[in-house]
Coordinates of C-alpha atoms in Angstrom, one line a residue:
Chain A
X222 CA -24.9 11.0 -21.2
X223 CA -26.3 8.6 -18.3
X224 CA -29.1 8.9 -16.3
X225 CA -27.7 7.4 -13.0
X226 CA -25.7 10.3 -12.9
X227 CA -29.2 12.9 -12.9
X228 CA -30.7 10.1 -10.7
X229 CA -28.0 10.4 -8.1
X230 CA -27.7 14.0 -7.5
X231 CA -30.2 14.5 -4.5
X232 CA -27.9 12.3 -2.2
X233 CA -24.8 14.2 -2.5
X234 CA -24.1 17.9 -1.1
X235 CA -24.1 20.3 -4.1
X236 CA -19.9 21.7 -3.5
X237 CA -20.5 23.7 -6.3
X238 CA -23.3 25.2 -8.5
X239 CA -21.0 26.4 -11.1
X240 CA -19.6 24.1 -14.4
X241 CA -16.4 22.8 -14.0
X242 CA -14.7 20.7 -16.5
X243 CA -13.3 17.0 -16.7
X244 CA -10.3 15.8 -18.7
X245 CA -9.5 12.6 -19.0
X246 CA -6.3 12.5 -21.1
X247 CA -6.3 8.6 -21.4
X248 CA -3.2 5.9 -24.0
X249 CA -5.3 6.0 -26.5
X250 CA -8.6 9.2 -26.3
X251 CA -9.4 12.1 -25.0
X252 CA -12.3 12.8 -22.9
X253 CA -14.1 15.5 -21.7
X254 CA -17.2 17.5 -20.3
X255 CA -18.5 19.8 -18.4
X256 CA -20.0 18.7 -15.3
X257 CA -22.7 21.3 -13.3
X258 CA -23.6 18.9 -10.4
X259 CA -23.3 15.7 -10.6
X260 CA -23.7 15.9 -14.8
X261 CA -22.3 15.8 -18.1
X262 CA -24.0 18.0 -20.1
X263 CA -22.5 15.5 -23.1
X264 CA -19.2 13.5 -23.2
X265 CA -16.3 14.2 -25.9
X266 CA -14.7 11.8 -27.2
X267 CA -11.3 12.0 -29.9
X268 CA -8.8 9.6 -30.4
X269 CA -5.8 11.2 -29.0
X270 CA -3.4 11.1 -31.8
X271 CA -2.6 14.1 -33.1
X272 CA -2.1 15.6 -29.9
X273 CA 1.2 14.2 -28.1
X274 CA 3.1 17.3 -28.3
X275 CA 2.0 18.6 -24.8
X276 CA 1.9 22.4 -26.3
X277 CA 0.0 21.0 -28.8
X278 CA -2.2 19.5 -26.7
X279 CA -3.1 23.1 -24.9
X280 CA -3.5 24.1 -27.7
X281 CA -5.5 21.6 -28.9
X282 CA -7.7 21.8 -25.6
X283 CA -8.5 25.7 -25.5
X284 CA -9.9 24.9 -29.1
X285 CA -11.9 22.4 -28.3
X286 CA -13.2 23.6 -24.5
X287 CA -15.3 26.1 -25.9
X288 CA -17.0 23.8 -28.4
X289 CA -18.3 21.4 -25.7
X290 CA -21.5 21.7 -24.9
X291 CA -22.9 23.9 -21.3
X292 CA -19.5 26.1 -21.6
X293 CA -21.7 28.9 -22.1
X294 CA -21.6 28.9 -18.2
X295 CA -19.1 30.3 -15.9
X296 CA -16.3 27.7 -15.7
X297 CA -14.8 27.3 -12.2
X298 CA -11.7 25.1 -12.7
X299 CA -10.5 22.4 -14.9
X300 CA -9.3 18.9 -14.0
X301 CA -7.9 17.0 -15.7
X302 CA -6.0 13.7 -15.3
X303 CA -3.3 12.1 -16.9
X304 CA -1.9 8.8 -18.2
X305 CA 1.2 9.2 -16.3
X306 CA 3.1 9.7 -12.7
X307 CA 2.1 12.6 -11.4
X308 CA 3.7 15.0 -9.4
X309 CA 0.8 16.9 -7.7
X310 CA 2.9 19.0 -6.1
X311 CA 5.0 20.4 -9.0
X312 CA 1.8 19.8 -10.9
X313 CA 4.3 18.1 -13.4
X314 CA 3.9 14.8 -15.2
X315 CA 7.1 13.5 -14.6
X316 CA 6.9 10.2 -16.6
X317 CA 4.0 8.5 -18.6
X318 CA 4.3 4.8 -20.1
X319 CA 2.4 6.1 -22.9
X320 CA 4.4 9.2 -23.8
X321 CA 7.8 8.5 -23.1
X322 CA 8.6 12.2 -24.0
X323 CA 6.7 13.0 -21.8
X324 CA 10.2 13.4 -18.9
X325 CA 9.4 16.4 -16.2
X326 CA 7.4 18.3 -18.2
X327 CA 5.0 21.5 -16.5
X328 CA 1.7 20.1 -17.7
X329 CA 0.4 22.4 -15.0
X330 CA 1.7 25.7 -16.1
X331 CA 1.4 24.7 -19.8
X332 CA -2.6 23.9 -19.7
X333 CA -3.2 27.0 -17.4
X334 CA -0.7 29.7 -19.8
X335 CA -3.1 27.7 -22.8
X336 CA -6.7 27.8 -21.1
X337 CA -6.6 30.6 -18.1
X338 CA -8.6 28.9 -16.2
X339 CA -7.7 27.4 -13.0
X340 CA -6.3 23.7 -13.2
X341 CA -5.7 20.4 -11.2
X342 CA -3.7 17.6 -12.5
X343 CA -3.8 14.0 -11.1
X344 CA -3.5 10.6 -12.4
X345 CA -5.9 9.4 -14.5
X346 CA -6.4 6.3 -12.1
X347 CA -6.3 9.1 -9.0
X348 CA -9.8 10.3 -11.3
X349 CA -11.0 7.1 -12.5
X350 CA -11.3 6.3 -8.6
X351 CA -11.4 10.0 -7.3
X352 CA -15.0 9.7 -9.9
X353 CA -16.3 6.0 -8.4
X354 CA -15.9 7.5 -4.8
X355 CA -17.9 10.2 -5.4
X356 CA -20.8 8.6 -7.7
X357 CA -19.9 4.7 -8.3
X358 CA -18.0 1.1 -7.1
X359 CA -16.5 2.8 -4.2
X360 CA -19.1 4.7 -2.5
X361 CA -18.9 5.0 1.3
X362 CA -15.3 3.4 1.6
X363 CA -12.9 4.6 3.6
X364 CA -10.1 2.9 1.9
X365 CA -9.7 1.2 -1.3
X366 CA -7.4 0.3 -4.3
X367 CA -9.0 0.1 -8.0
X368 CA -7.4 -1.6 -10.7
X369 CA -7.7 -0.4 -14.2
X370 CA -7.4 -3.2 -16.9
X371 CA -6.9 -1.4 -20.2
X372 CA -3.4 -1.5 -22.1
X373 CA -1.6 -1.8 -19.3
X374 CA -2.8 -2.2 -15.4
X375 CA -3.0 1.6 -14.0
X376 CA -3.7 1.8 -9.6
X377 CA -5.0 4.1 -7.3
X378 CA -5.1 3.6 -3.3
X379 CA -8.5 5.2 -1.5
X380 CA -7.0 5.6 2.7
X381 CA -9.2 7.6 5.0
X382 CA -11.4 9.0 2.0
X383 CA -8.8 10.1 0.3
X384 CA -6.5 9.9 -2.6
X385 CA -3.7 8.3 -1.9
X386 CA -0.3 9.9 -3.8
X387 CA 2.4 8.7 -1.5
X388 CA 5.8 10.7 -1.5
X389 CA 5.9 12.4 -5.1
X390 CA 2.9 10.9 -6.5
X391 CA 4.5 7.6 -7.2
X392 CA 1.5 5.5 -5.2
X393 CA -0.9 2.6 -7.4
X394 CA 2.0 1.9 -9.6
X395 CA 0.2 -1.7 -9.0
X396 CA 0.8 -2.6 -12.5
X397 CA 4.4 -3.5 -12.2
X398 CA 4.0 -5.6 -8.6
X399 CA 6.5 -8.4 -10.1
X400 CA 4.1 -11.6 -9.6
X401 CA 7.0 -13.8 -11.8
X402 CA 9.9 -13.0 -11.2
X403 CA 12.0 -14.4 -14.1
X404 CA 9.3 -13.6 -16.3
X405 CA 9.2 -12.1 -19.9
X406 CA 10.8 -8.2 -19.6
X407 CA 8.6 -5.0 -19.4
X408 CA 8.7 -2.3 -20.9
X409 CA 9.2 -0.8 -16.9
X410 CA 12.9 -2.4 -17.1
X411 CA 11.6 -5.4 -15.5
X412 CA 10.8 -8.4 -15.9
X413 CA 7.5 -10.2 -15.6
X414 CA 5.1 -7.5 -13.8
X415 CA 1.1 -7.7 -13.0
X416 CA 0.2 -6.4 -16.3
X417 CA 2.2 -8.9 -18.6
X418 CA -0.8 -11.5 -17.5
X419 CA -4.0 -9.4 -16.7
X420 CA -4.1 -6.9 -19.0
X421 CA -4.4 -6.9 -22.7
X422 CA -0.9 -7.8 -22.6
X423 CA -1.6 -10.6 -21.9
X424 CA -3.6 -11.6 -25.0
X425 CA -1.8 -11.6 -28.3
X426 CA -5.5 -10.4 -30.0
X427 CA -7.9 -8.1 -29.0
X428 CA -9.8 -9.4 -25.7
X429 CA -13.0 -9.2 -27.5
X430 CA -12.0 -11.7 -30.2
X431 CA -10.4 -14.4 -27.1
X432 CA -13.4 -17.0 -27.1
X433 CA -11.6 -19.5 -25.0
X434 CA -12.8 -20.0 -22.0
X435 CA -9.9 -21.2 -20.6
X436 CA -7.7 -18.2 -22.4
X437 CA -9.7 -15.8 -20.0
X438 CA -10.2 -18.6 -17.4
X439 CA -5.8 -17.9 -17.0
X440 CA -6.1 -14.5 -17.0
X441 CA -8.5 -14.6 -13.7
X442 CA -6.2 -16.0 -12.2
X443 CA -3.4 -14.2 -13.4
X444 CA -5.3 -10.9 -11.6
X445 CA -6.6 -12.4 -8.6
X446 CA -2.9 -13.8 -8.0
X447 CA -2.3 -9.5 -7.9
X448 CA -5.4 -9.2 -6.2
X449 CA -4.5 -10.5 -3.1
X450 CA -1.5 -9.4 -3.1
X451 CA -2.6 -6.1 -3.0
X452 CA -5.1 -7.2 0.5
X453 CA -1.7 -8.2 2.1
X454 CA 0.4 -5.6 1.8
X455 CA -2.9 -2.9 2.1
X456 CA -4.9 -4.6 4.4
X457 CA -7.9 -3.4 2.8
X458 CA -11.5 -5.1 2.1
X459 CA -12.5 -3.6 -1.1
X460 CA -10.8 -3.8 -4.1
X461 CA -12.4 -1.9 -7.5
X462 CA -12.0 -3.4 -10.9
X463 CA -11.9 -0.8 -14.0
X464 CA -10.8 -0.1 -17.4
X465 CA -11.7 -1.6 -21.0
X466 CA -11.7 -5.3 -19.8
X467 CA -13.6 -5.2 -16.9
X468 CA -16.8 -5.3 -19.5
X469 CA -15.2 -8.9 -19.9
X470 CA -16.2 -9.0 -16.1
X471 CA -18.6 -12.9 -16.9
X472 CA -15.4 -14.4 -18.3
X473 CA -13.0 -13.7 -15.5
X474 CA -15.1 -13.5 -12.2
X475 CA -15.3 -16.7 -11.6
X476 CA -11.4 -17.8 -11.3
X477 CA -10.1 -14.4 -9.5
X478 CA -12.7 -15.6 -7.3
X479 CA -11.2 -18.8 -6.7
X480 CA -7.2 -16.8 -7.0
X481 CA -7.9 -14.4 -4.5
X482 CA -9.5 -17.2 -2.0
X483 CA -6.4 -19.5 -2.6
X484 CA -4.4 -17.3 -1.9
X485 CA -5.1 -15.6 1.7
X486 CA -5.7 -16.5 5.1
X487 CA -9.0 -17.3 5.4
X488 CA -9.8 -14.6 8.4
X489 CA -8.9 -12.1 5.1
X490 CA -10.3 -13.8 2.5
X491 CA -13.8 -13.6 3.8
X492 CA -13.6 -9.8 4.2
X493 CA -12.5 -9.2 1.0
X494 CA -15.2 -7.3 -1.6
X495 CA -14.2 -6.9 -5.1
X496 CA -16.2 -4.4 -7.3
X497 CA -16.9 -4.2 -10.7
X498 CA -16.3 -0.5 -11.4
X499 CA -20.3 1.7 -12.7
X500 CA -19.2 4.2 -14.5
X501 CA -17.2 3.0 -17.6
X502 CA -15.8 5.7 -19.3
X503 CA -17.2 8.7 -17.5
X504 CA -15.6 8.2 -14.0
X505 CA -12.7 9.8 -14.7
X506 CA -14.2 12.7 -16.3
X507 CA -16.3 12.8 -13.1
X508 CA -13.5 12.5 -10.7
X509 CA -11.5 15.4 -12.5
X510 CA -14.0 18.0 -12.4
X511 CA -15.2 17.5 -8.8
X512 CA -11.2 17.5 -7.0
X513 CA -12.1 19.3 -4.5
X514 CA -12.5 17.0 -1.9
X515 CA -8.2 17.5 -1.0
X516 CA -6.0 14.7 -0.8
X517 CA -3.1 14.0 1.0
X518 CA 0.6 12.5 0.8
Chain B
X56 CA 20.1 -1.1 27.2
X57 CA 21.7 1.3 24.5
X58 CA 23.4 4.9 25.3
X59 CA 21.4 5.4 21.6
X60 CA 18.4 6.2 23.2
X61 CA 19.1 8.2 26.2
X62 CA 21.5 10.6 24.1
X63 CA 18.7 11.3 22.0
X64 CA 16.5 11.6 24.7
X65 CA 16.1 16.1 24.3
X66 CA 15.2 15.9 21.1
X67 CA 11.9 14.2 21.5
X68 CA 9.0 15.9 23.3
X69 CA 8.5 13.8 26.9
X70 CA 4.7 12.2 26.7
X71 CA 4.9 10.8 30.3
X72 CA 7.4 10.9 32.2
X73 CA 5.8 7.8 33.9
X74 CA 7.0 4.6 33.8
X75 CA 5.2 2.7 30.7
X76 CA 5.4 -1.0 29.9
X77 CA 6.8 -2.7 26.1
X78 CA 6.7 -6.3 25.8
X79 CA 7.9 -7.7 22.5
X80 CA 5.9 -10.9 21.6
X81 CA 7.9 -12.7 18.6
X82 CA 7.8 -16.0 17.3
X83 CA 10.4 -17.4 19.5
X84 CA 11.0 -14.8 22.0
X85 CA 9.8 -12.7 24.6
X86 CA 11.1 -9.6 25.2
X87 CA 10.1 -7.4 27.7
X88 CA 11.1 -3.3 29.5
X89 CA 9.9 -0.8 31.3
X90 CA 10.0 2.1 29.4
X91 CA 10.7 6.2 31.5
X92 CA 11.2 9.1 29.4
X93 CA 13.2 7.2 26.2
X94 CA 14.9 4.9 28.2
X95 CA 14.5 0.9 28.5
X96 CA 15.5 0.2 32.3
X97 CA 16.3 -3.2 31.6
X98 CA 15.5 -5.4 28.5
X99 CA 13.7 -8.8 30.0
X100 CA 14.4 -11.4 27.8
X101 CA 13.6 -15.5 27.4
X102 CA 12.6 -17.9 24.8
X103 CA 8.4 -18.0 25.0
X104 CA 8.5 -21.6 24.5
X105 CA 6.4 -22.8 27.7
X106 CA 3.8 -19.9 26.9
X107 CA 2.1 -20.0 24.0
X108 CA -1.3 -20.9 25.7
X109 CA -3.6 -17.5 26.1
X110 CA -4.0 -17.4 29.8
X111 CA -0.5 -18.9 30.5
X112 CA 1.1 -16.3 28.8
X113 CA -0.8 -13.3 31.0
X114 CA -0.2 -15.4 33.9
X115 CA 3.3 -15.7 32.7
X116 CA 3.7 -11.7 32.4
X117 CA 1.5 -11.3 35.8
X118 CA 4.5 -12.9 37.2
X119 CA 7.3 -11.0 35.2
X120 CA 6.5 -7.7 34.8
X121 CA 6.3 -6.8 39.1
X122 CA 9.9 -7.7 38.6
X123 CA 11.7 -6.0 36.3
X124 CA 13.9 -3.2 36.9
X125 CA 12.2 -0.2 37.2
X126 CA 8.4 -1.9 37.2
X127 CA 8.2 -0.9 41.4
X128 CA 7.6 2.7 39.4
X129 CA 3.6 4.0 38.5
X130 CA 3.2 2.3 35.7
X131 CA 0.9 3.8 33.2
X132 CA 0.3 1.1 30.5
X133 CA 1.4 -2.0 28.9
X134 CA 2.2 -2.2 24.8
X135 CA 1.8 -5.7 23.4
X136 CA 2.5 -6.4 20.6
X137 CA 2.4 -9.9 18.9
X138 CA 3.3 -11.5 16.1
X139 CA 0.5 -12.0 13.5
X140 CA -3.2 -10.0 12.6
X141 CA -4.2 -7.4 15.0
X142 CA -7.8 -6.5 15.0
X143 CA -7.2 -2.8 16.8
X144 CA -10.3 -1.8 17.4
X145 CA -11.7 -5.0 18.9
X146 CA -8.4 -5.7 20.3
X147 CA -8.4 -9.4 19.6
X148 CA -5.4 -11.2 17.3
X149 CA -7.2 -12.8 14.4
X150 CA -4.2 -15.4 13.5
X151 CA -0.9 -15.8 14.2
X152 CA 1.0 -17.9 11.8
X153 CA 3.4 -18.5 14.4
X154 CA 0.8 -20.1 16.5
X155 CA -2.0 -21.4 14.6
X156 CA -4.1 -22.3 17.4
X157 CA -4.5 -18.5 17.9
X158 CA -7.8 -17.7 16.1
X159 CA -10.2 -14.8 17.4
X160 CA -8.2 -15.2 20.4
X161 CA -9.0 -11.5 22.7
X162 CA -5.8 -10.5 24.3
X163 CA -6.9 -7.6 25.8
X164 CA -9.0 -8.1 27.8
X165 CA -7.0 -11.7 29.4
X166 CA -4.4 -9.2 29.5
X167 CA -6.0 -6.5 31.0
X168 CA -7.9 -9.1 33.3
X169 CA -4.8 -10.6 34.0
X170 CA -2.3 -7.4 34.6
X171 CA -5.0 -4.7 35.9
X172 CA -3.8 -2.3 33.7
X173 CA -4.3 0.0 30.7
X174 CA -3.3 -2.7 27.8
X175 CA -2.6 -1.5 24.0
X176 CA -1.7 -4.5 21.4
X177 CA -0.7 -4.6 17.4
X178 CA 1.1 -6.6 15.8
X179 CA 4.1 -6.6 16.3
X180 CA 5.8 -5.5 12.9
X181 CA 3.7 -2.0 13.8
X182 CA 5.2 -2.5 16.7
X183 CA 8.4 -2.3 15.9
X184 CA 8.4 0.4 13.0
X185 CA 7.0 2.7 15.7
X186 CA 9.8 2.5 17.5
X187 CA 12.1 2.9 14.3
X188 CA 9.6 6.8 13.9
X189 CA 10.1 7.7 17.5
X190 CA 13.7 7.1 17.7
X191 CA 15.2 5.1 14.9
X192 CA 15.9 4.6 10.8
X193 CA 12.5 6.1 10.2
X194 CA 12.6 9.5 12.5
X195 CA 11.2 12.6 11.0
X196 CA 9.3 10.8 8.3
X197 CA 6.2 11.1 6.8
X198 CA 5.4 7.7 4.9
X199 CA 7.4 4.4 4.6
X200 CA 7.4 0.7 4.6
X201 CA 9.4 -1.8 6.7
X202 CA 10.0 -5.2 6.1
X203 CA 11.0 -7.3 9.3
X204 CA 13.0 -10.1 7.8
X205 CA 13.2 -13.2 10.2
X206 CA 11.1 -17.1 10.7
X207 CA 8.8 -15.0 7.2
X208 CA 8.7 -11.5 6.3
X209 CA 6.8 -8.8 8.5
X210 CA 5.6 -5.8 8.0
X211 CA 4.3 -2.2 8.5
X212 CA 2.9 0.8 6.5
X213 CA 3.8 4.4 7.8
X214 CA 1.1 7.0 6.6
X215 CA 1.0 10.4 7.3
X216 CA 3.1 9.7 10.4
X217 CA 0.7 7.0 11.4
X218 CA 0.8 3.3 11.8
X219 CA -1.5 2.2 9.1
X220 CA -3.5 -1.2 9.7
X221 CA -6.7 -1.2 7.0
X222 CA -9.8 -1.9 7.7
X223 CA -9.4 -4.5 10.4
X224 CA -5.2 -4.5 10.8
X225 CA -4.5 -6.5 8.1
X226 CA -2.3 -3.7 6.5
X227 CA 1.5 -4.9 6.2
X228 CA 1.3 -9.0 4.9
X229 CA 4.2 -8.3 2.5
X230 CA 5.5 -11.1 2.9
X231 CA 2.6 -12.7 1.1
X232 CA 3.1 -10.3 -1.8
X233 CA 3.6 -13.5 -4.7
X234 CA 7.0 -12.4 -6.5
X235 CA 6.8 -16.1 -8.6
X236 CA 3.5 -17.3 -9.1
X237 CA 4.2 -20.8 -9.7
X238 CA 6.6 -21.0 -6.6
X239 CA 6.3 -23.6 -4.4
X240 CA 3.8 -23.8 -1.2
X241 CA 3.5 -21.5 1.3
X242 CA 1.8 -21.9 5.0
X243 CA -0.5 -19.0 3.8
X244 CA -2.5 -21.2 1.6
X245 CA -0.3 -19.6 -1.7
X246 CA 2.6 -19.8 -3.7
X247 CA 5.4 -17.9 -4.2
X248 CA 5.5 -15.9 -1.6
X249 CA 8.2 -12.8 -1.3
X250 CA 8.7 -14.6 2.9
X251 CA 10.4 -17.5 0.8
X252 CA 12.6 -16.6 -0.7
X253 CA 14.2 -13.4 1.3
X254 CA 13.6 -14.5 5.3
X255 CA 15.5 -17.7 6.9
X256 CA 13.2 -19.9 4.4
X257 CA 15.5 -18.7 1.7
X258 CA 17.8 -20.9 3.5
X259 CA 18.1 -24.5 4.4
X260 CA 20.8 -23.8 7.1
X261 CA 20.6 -21.4 9.8
X262 CA 22.0 -17.5 8.2
X263 CA 24.9 -17.5 9.5
X264 CA 26.5 -20.6 8.8
X265 CA 25.6 -19.4 5.2
X266 CA 28.9 -18.2 3.8
X267 CA 28.8 -18.2 -0.3
X268 CA 28.6 -15.0 -1.6
X269 CA 26.3 -16.3 -4.3
X270 CA 23.8 -17.6 -1.5
X271 CA 23.4 -14.1 -0.2
X272 CA 23.5 -12.3 -3.8
X273 CA 20.5 -14.1 -5.1
X274 CA 19.0 -13.5 -0.9
X275 CA 19.3 -9.2 -2.1
X276 CA 17.6 -10.1 -5.9
X277 CA 14.6 -11.4 -4.5
X278 CA 14.6 -8.9 -1.6
X279 CA 15.1 -6.0 -3.7
X280 CA 12.2 -8.0 -6.1
X281 CA 9.8 -7.2 -3.7
X282 CA 11.0 -4.2 -2.6
X283 CA 10.2 -2.6 -6.0
X284 CA 6.8 -3.2 -5.9
X285 CA 6.4 -2.1 -2.0
X286 CA 7.2 0.9 -3.5
X287 CA 5.3 0.7 -6.7
X288 CA 2.5 -0.2 -5.2
X289 CA 3.3 2.8 -2.0
X290 CA 5.0 5.2 -3.8
X291 CA 6.7 5.7 -0.8
X292 CA 10.5 6.9 -0.4
X293 CA 11.6 5.3 2.4
X294 CA 11.9 1.8 2.7
X295 CA 13.5 0.3 6.2
X296 CA 14.8 -3.2 7.1
X297 CA 14.6 -4.7 10.0
X298 CA 14.4 -7.8 11.5
X299 CA 17.2 -10.4 12.7
X300 CA 18.4 -11.1 9.1
X301 CA 19.2 -7.1 8.8
X302 CA 22.3 -7.9 10.8
X303 CA 23.8 -9.6 7.3
X304 CA 22.9 -6.1 5.9
X305 CA 26.6 -6.2 4.4
X306 CA 26.6 -9.4 2.5
X307 CA 23.2 -8.7 1.1
X308 CA 23.1 -4.7 0.2
X309 CA 24.6 -4.4 -3.0
X310 CA 22.2 -6.9 -4.9
X311 CA 19.0 -5.4 -3.0
X312 CA 19.7 -2.4 -4.1
X313 CA 20.4 -3.6 -8.0
X314 CA 17.7 -5.6 -8.2
X315 CA 15.8 -2.3 -7.0
X316 CA 17.0 -0.5 -9.7
X317 CA 16.3 -2.9 -12.1
X318 CA 12.9 -2.9 -11.6
X319 CA 12.0 0.8 -11.1
X320 CA 11.9 4.0 -13.4
X321 CA 14.6 5.6 -13.5
X322 CA 12.9 9.1 -12.2
X323 CA 11.2 6.2 -9.3
X324 CA 14.5 4.3 -8.5
X325 CA 16.8 7.7 -8.0
X326 CA 14.3 8.9 -5.4
X327 CA 13.7 5.3 -3.6
X328 CA 16.2 5.2 0.4
X329 CA 16.4 1.7 1.6
X330 CA 17.5 2.3 5.3
X331 CA 18.8 0.1 7.5
X332 CA 16.7 -0.9 10.6
X333 CA 18.8 1.1 13.5
X334 CA 17.1 -0.1 16.9
X335 CA 17.0 -4.2 17.3
X336 CA 15.8 -6.2 19.9
X337 CA 14.5 -2.9 21.4
X338 CA 12.1 -1.6 19.2
X339 CA 9.2 -4.0 19.3
X340 CA 9.9 -2.2 23.1
X341 CA 9.9 1.2 22.8
X342 CA 7.2 1.1 19.9
X343 CA 4.9 -0.9 21.9
X344 CA 5.6 1.4 25.3
X345 CA 4.8 4.8 23.2
X346 CA 1.9 4.2 21.5
X347 CA -0.3 7.3 22.7
X348 CA 1.0 8.7 19.1
X349 CA -2.9 7.6 17.9
X350 CA -3.2 5.3 14.4
X351 CA -5.2 5.5 11.7
X352 CA -6.9 2.6 9.8

């Protein structure tokens, strides 16, 4: 539990005094917690390995949720972030790069049937940006783009204070911008996608074992190339960098910022603010639990 | 004058019966016309060469406008599209790739002082997409991204039915997405920007002299790479392709579509619709004249 959240409680209007549950299902981990006000009562954390099948995952959640500290309160709703393309209208997951067997899966119905509480699904990166917007690095911003650096690069867009989904939830697949048209093949079918150069895929060894500053400088440079492209397309001044690899911030920050300046007009460059995400693991849970802000697109 | 516009008049509600003036200032040409209802009374067209200085340009417009057919009517306002980054709040042009001496120029005030009519400025590509949204290929769409293929690649974003400007008008600089991180230098200071590969800059000779199908296939492929990136970032299903080079549509369409399919997930690919712009030269004038829809960002 982070005191950060509790201390900031008073500066936000409380939308609900009821408890709600936020669940962040990632490529490797499942995180969950009961959220009351802006505080997570307890952060539950486990590897997701065994629960890939949608029904098995739902049944597992139905067992775990009643055991979460705080779950004895009245629960108003459950928000769930999933790693993939979520159609927020039909509440289906259309595709997940991490779980190739998840094609057109009606997770909204599956979870509701198992949990018997109002359920709201969205892409995991959208939930994380929602959390950072409510309580973290994106507080008070009108427009922002977020990149989460992990196994790949997740992305989310904040437009006019709301998560932008595009036509059917595809918005924010920023890891598949092409930055090297003749580069190596990507799982998406393309070549030279950004996430090959600025996520864990950039390294042959685990990132914490990468100590050569030149490797991190190259990483930062490639990260900056994609950020410059995003800023040019979206005209947004605020970029939030999160995900596990953002822990290596000090190793890549300088090279990243230099490359952004190199790749943008001076008038643009002077206005860009790149922020490190503030909430770490709990952003996705908070964003999922407090989804009442609405969305468009 | 295109009968297209007249025929479609009745299916749109008339926002004003007053005449208004739309002006499209491009990198090489100045186009202007008096717009009544949805009809352009006459398309004025001249090379812009001599009028690069902001005050001289304003003085020239003050001479030309009263001579336009239809200008004897009561004129309610003038909309002007300019090639560069326009701050729509301050009505300044911050930078223009075509006119390097235009840095932080208060065109809104300069034009108003010369013309003595309400003036509204925006980026030329934004005006073109506004025109296509009102009367052309983007009619009825909620979200769309437009690329205008000319000397460079201009861009504009339609979000929730309105032009999206980003924080200060930078949105839509899509020509400077990097598609080849180690590619040749671009005027923006970067390398390997999309417009080097999918605008007139892709060819050493004038495009109408390019007859080798392999050159057009390469052009279409590079165009498709950038479109796939845009679709992945924005999650928009509709892409409008305009600008002078879109006249070569039949030469590059096949290669463009094949590359988009190759570079996107099947679920995404199945939803993408790439449209050829419908209004040609007059889109920017119509969009500039009928700017009453508002905007955000």
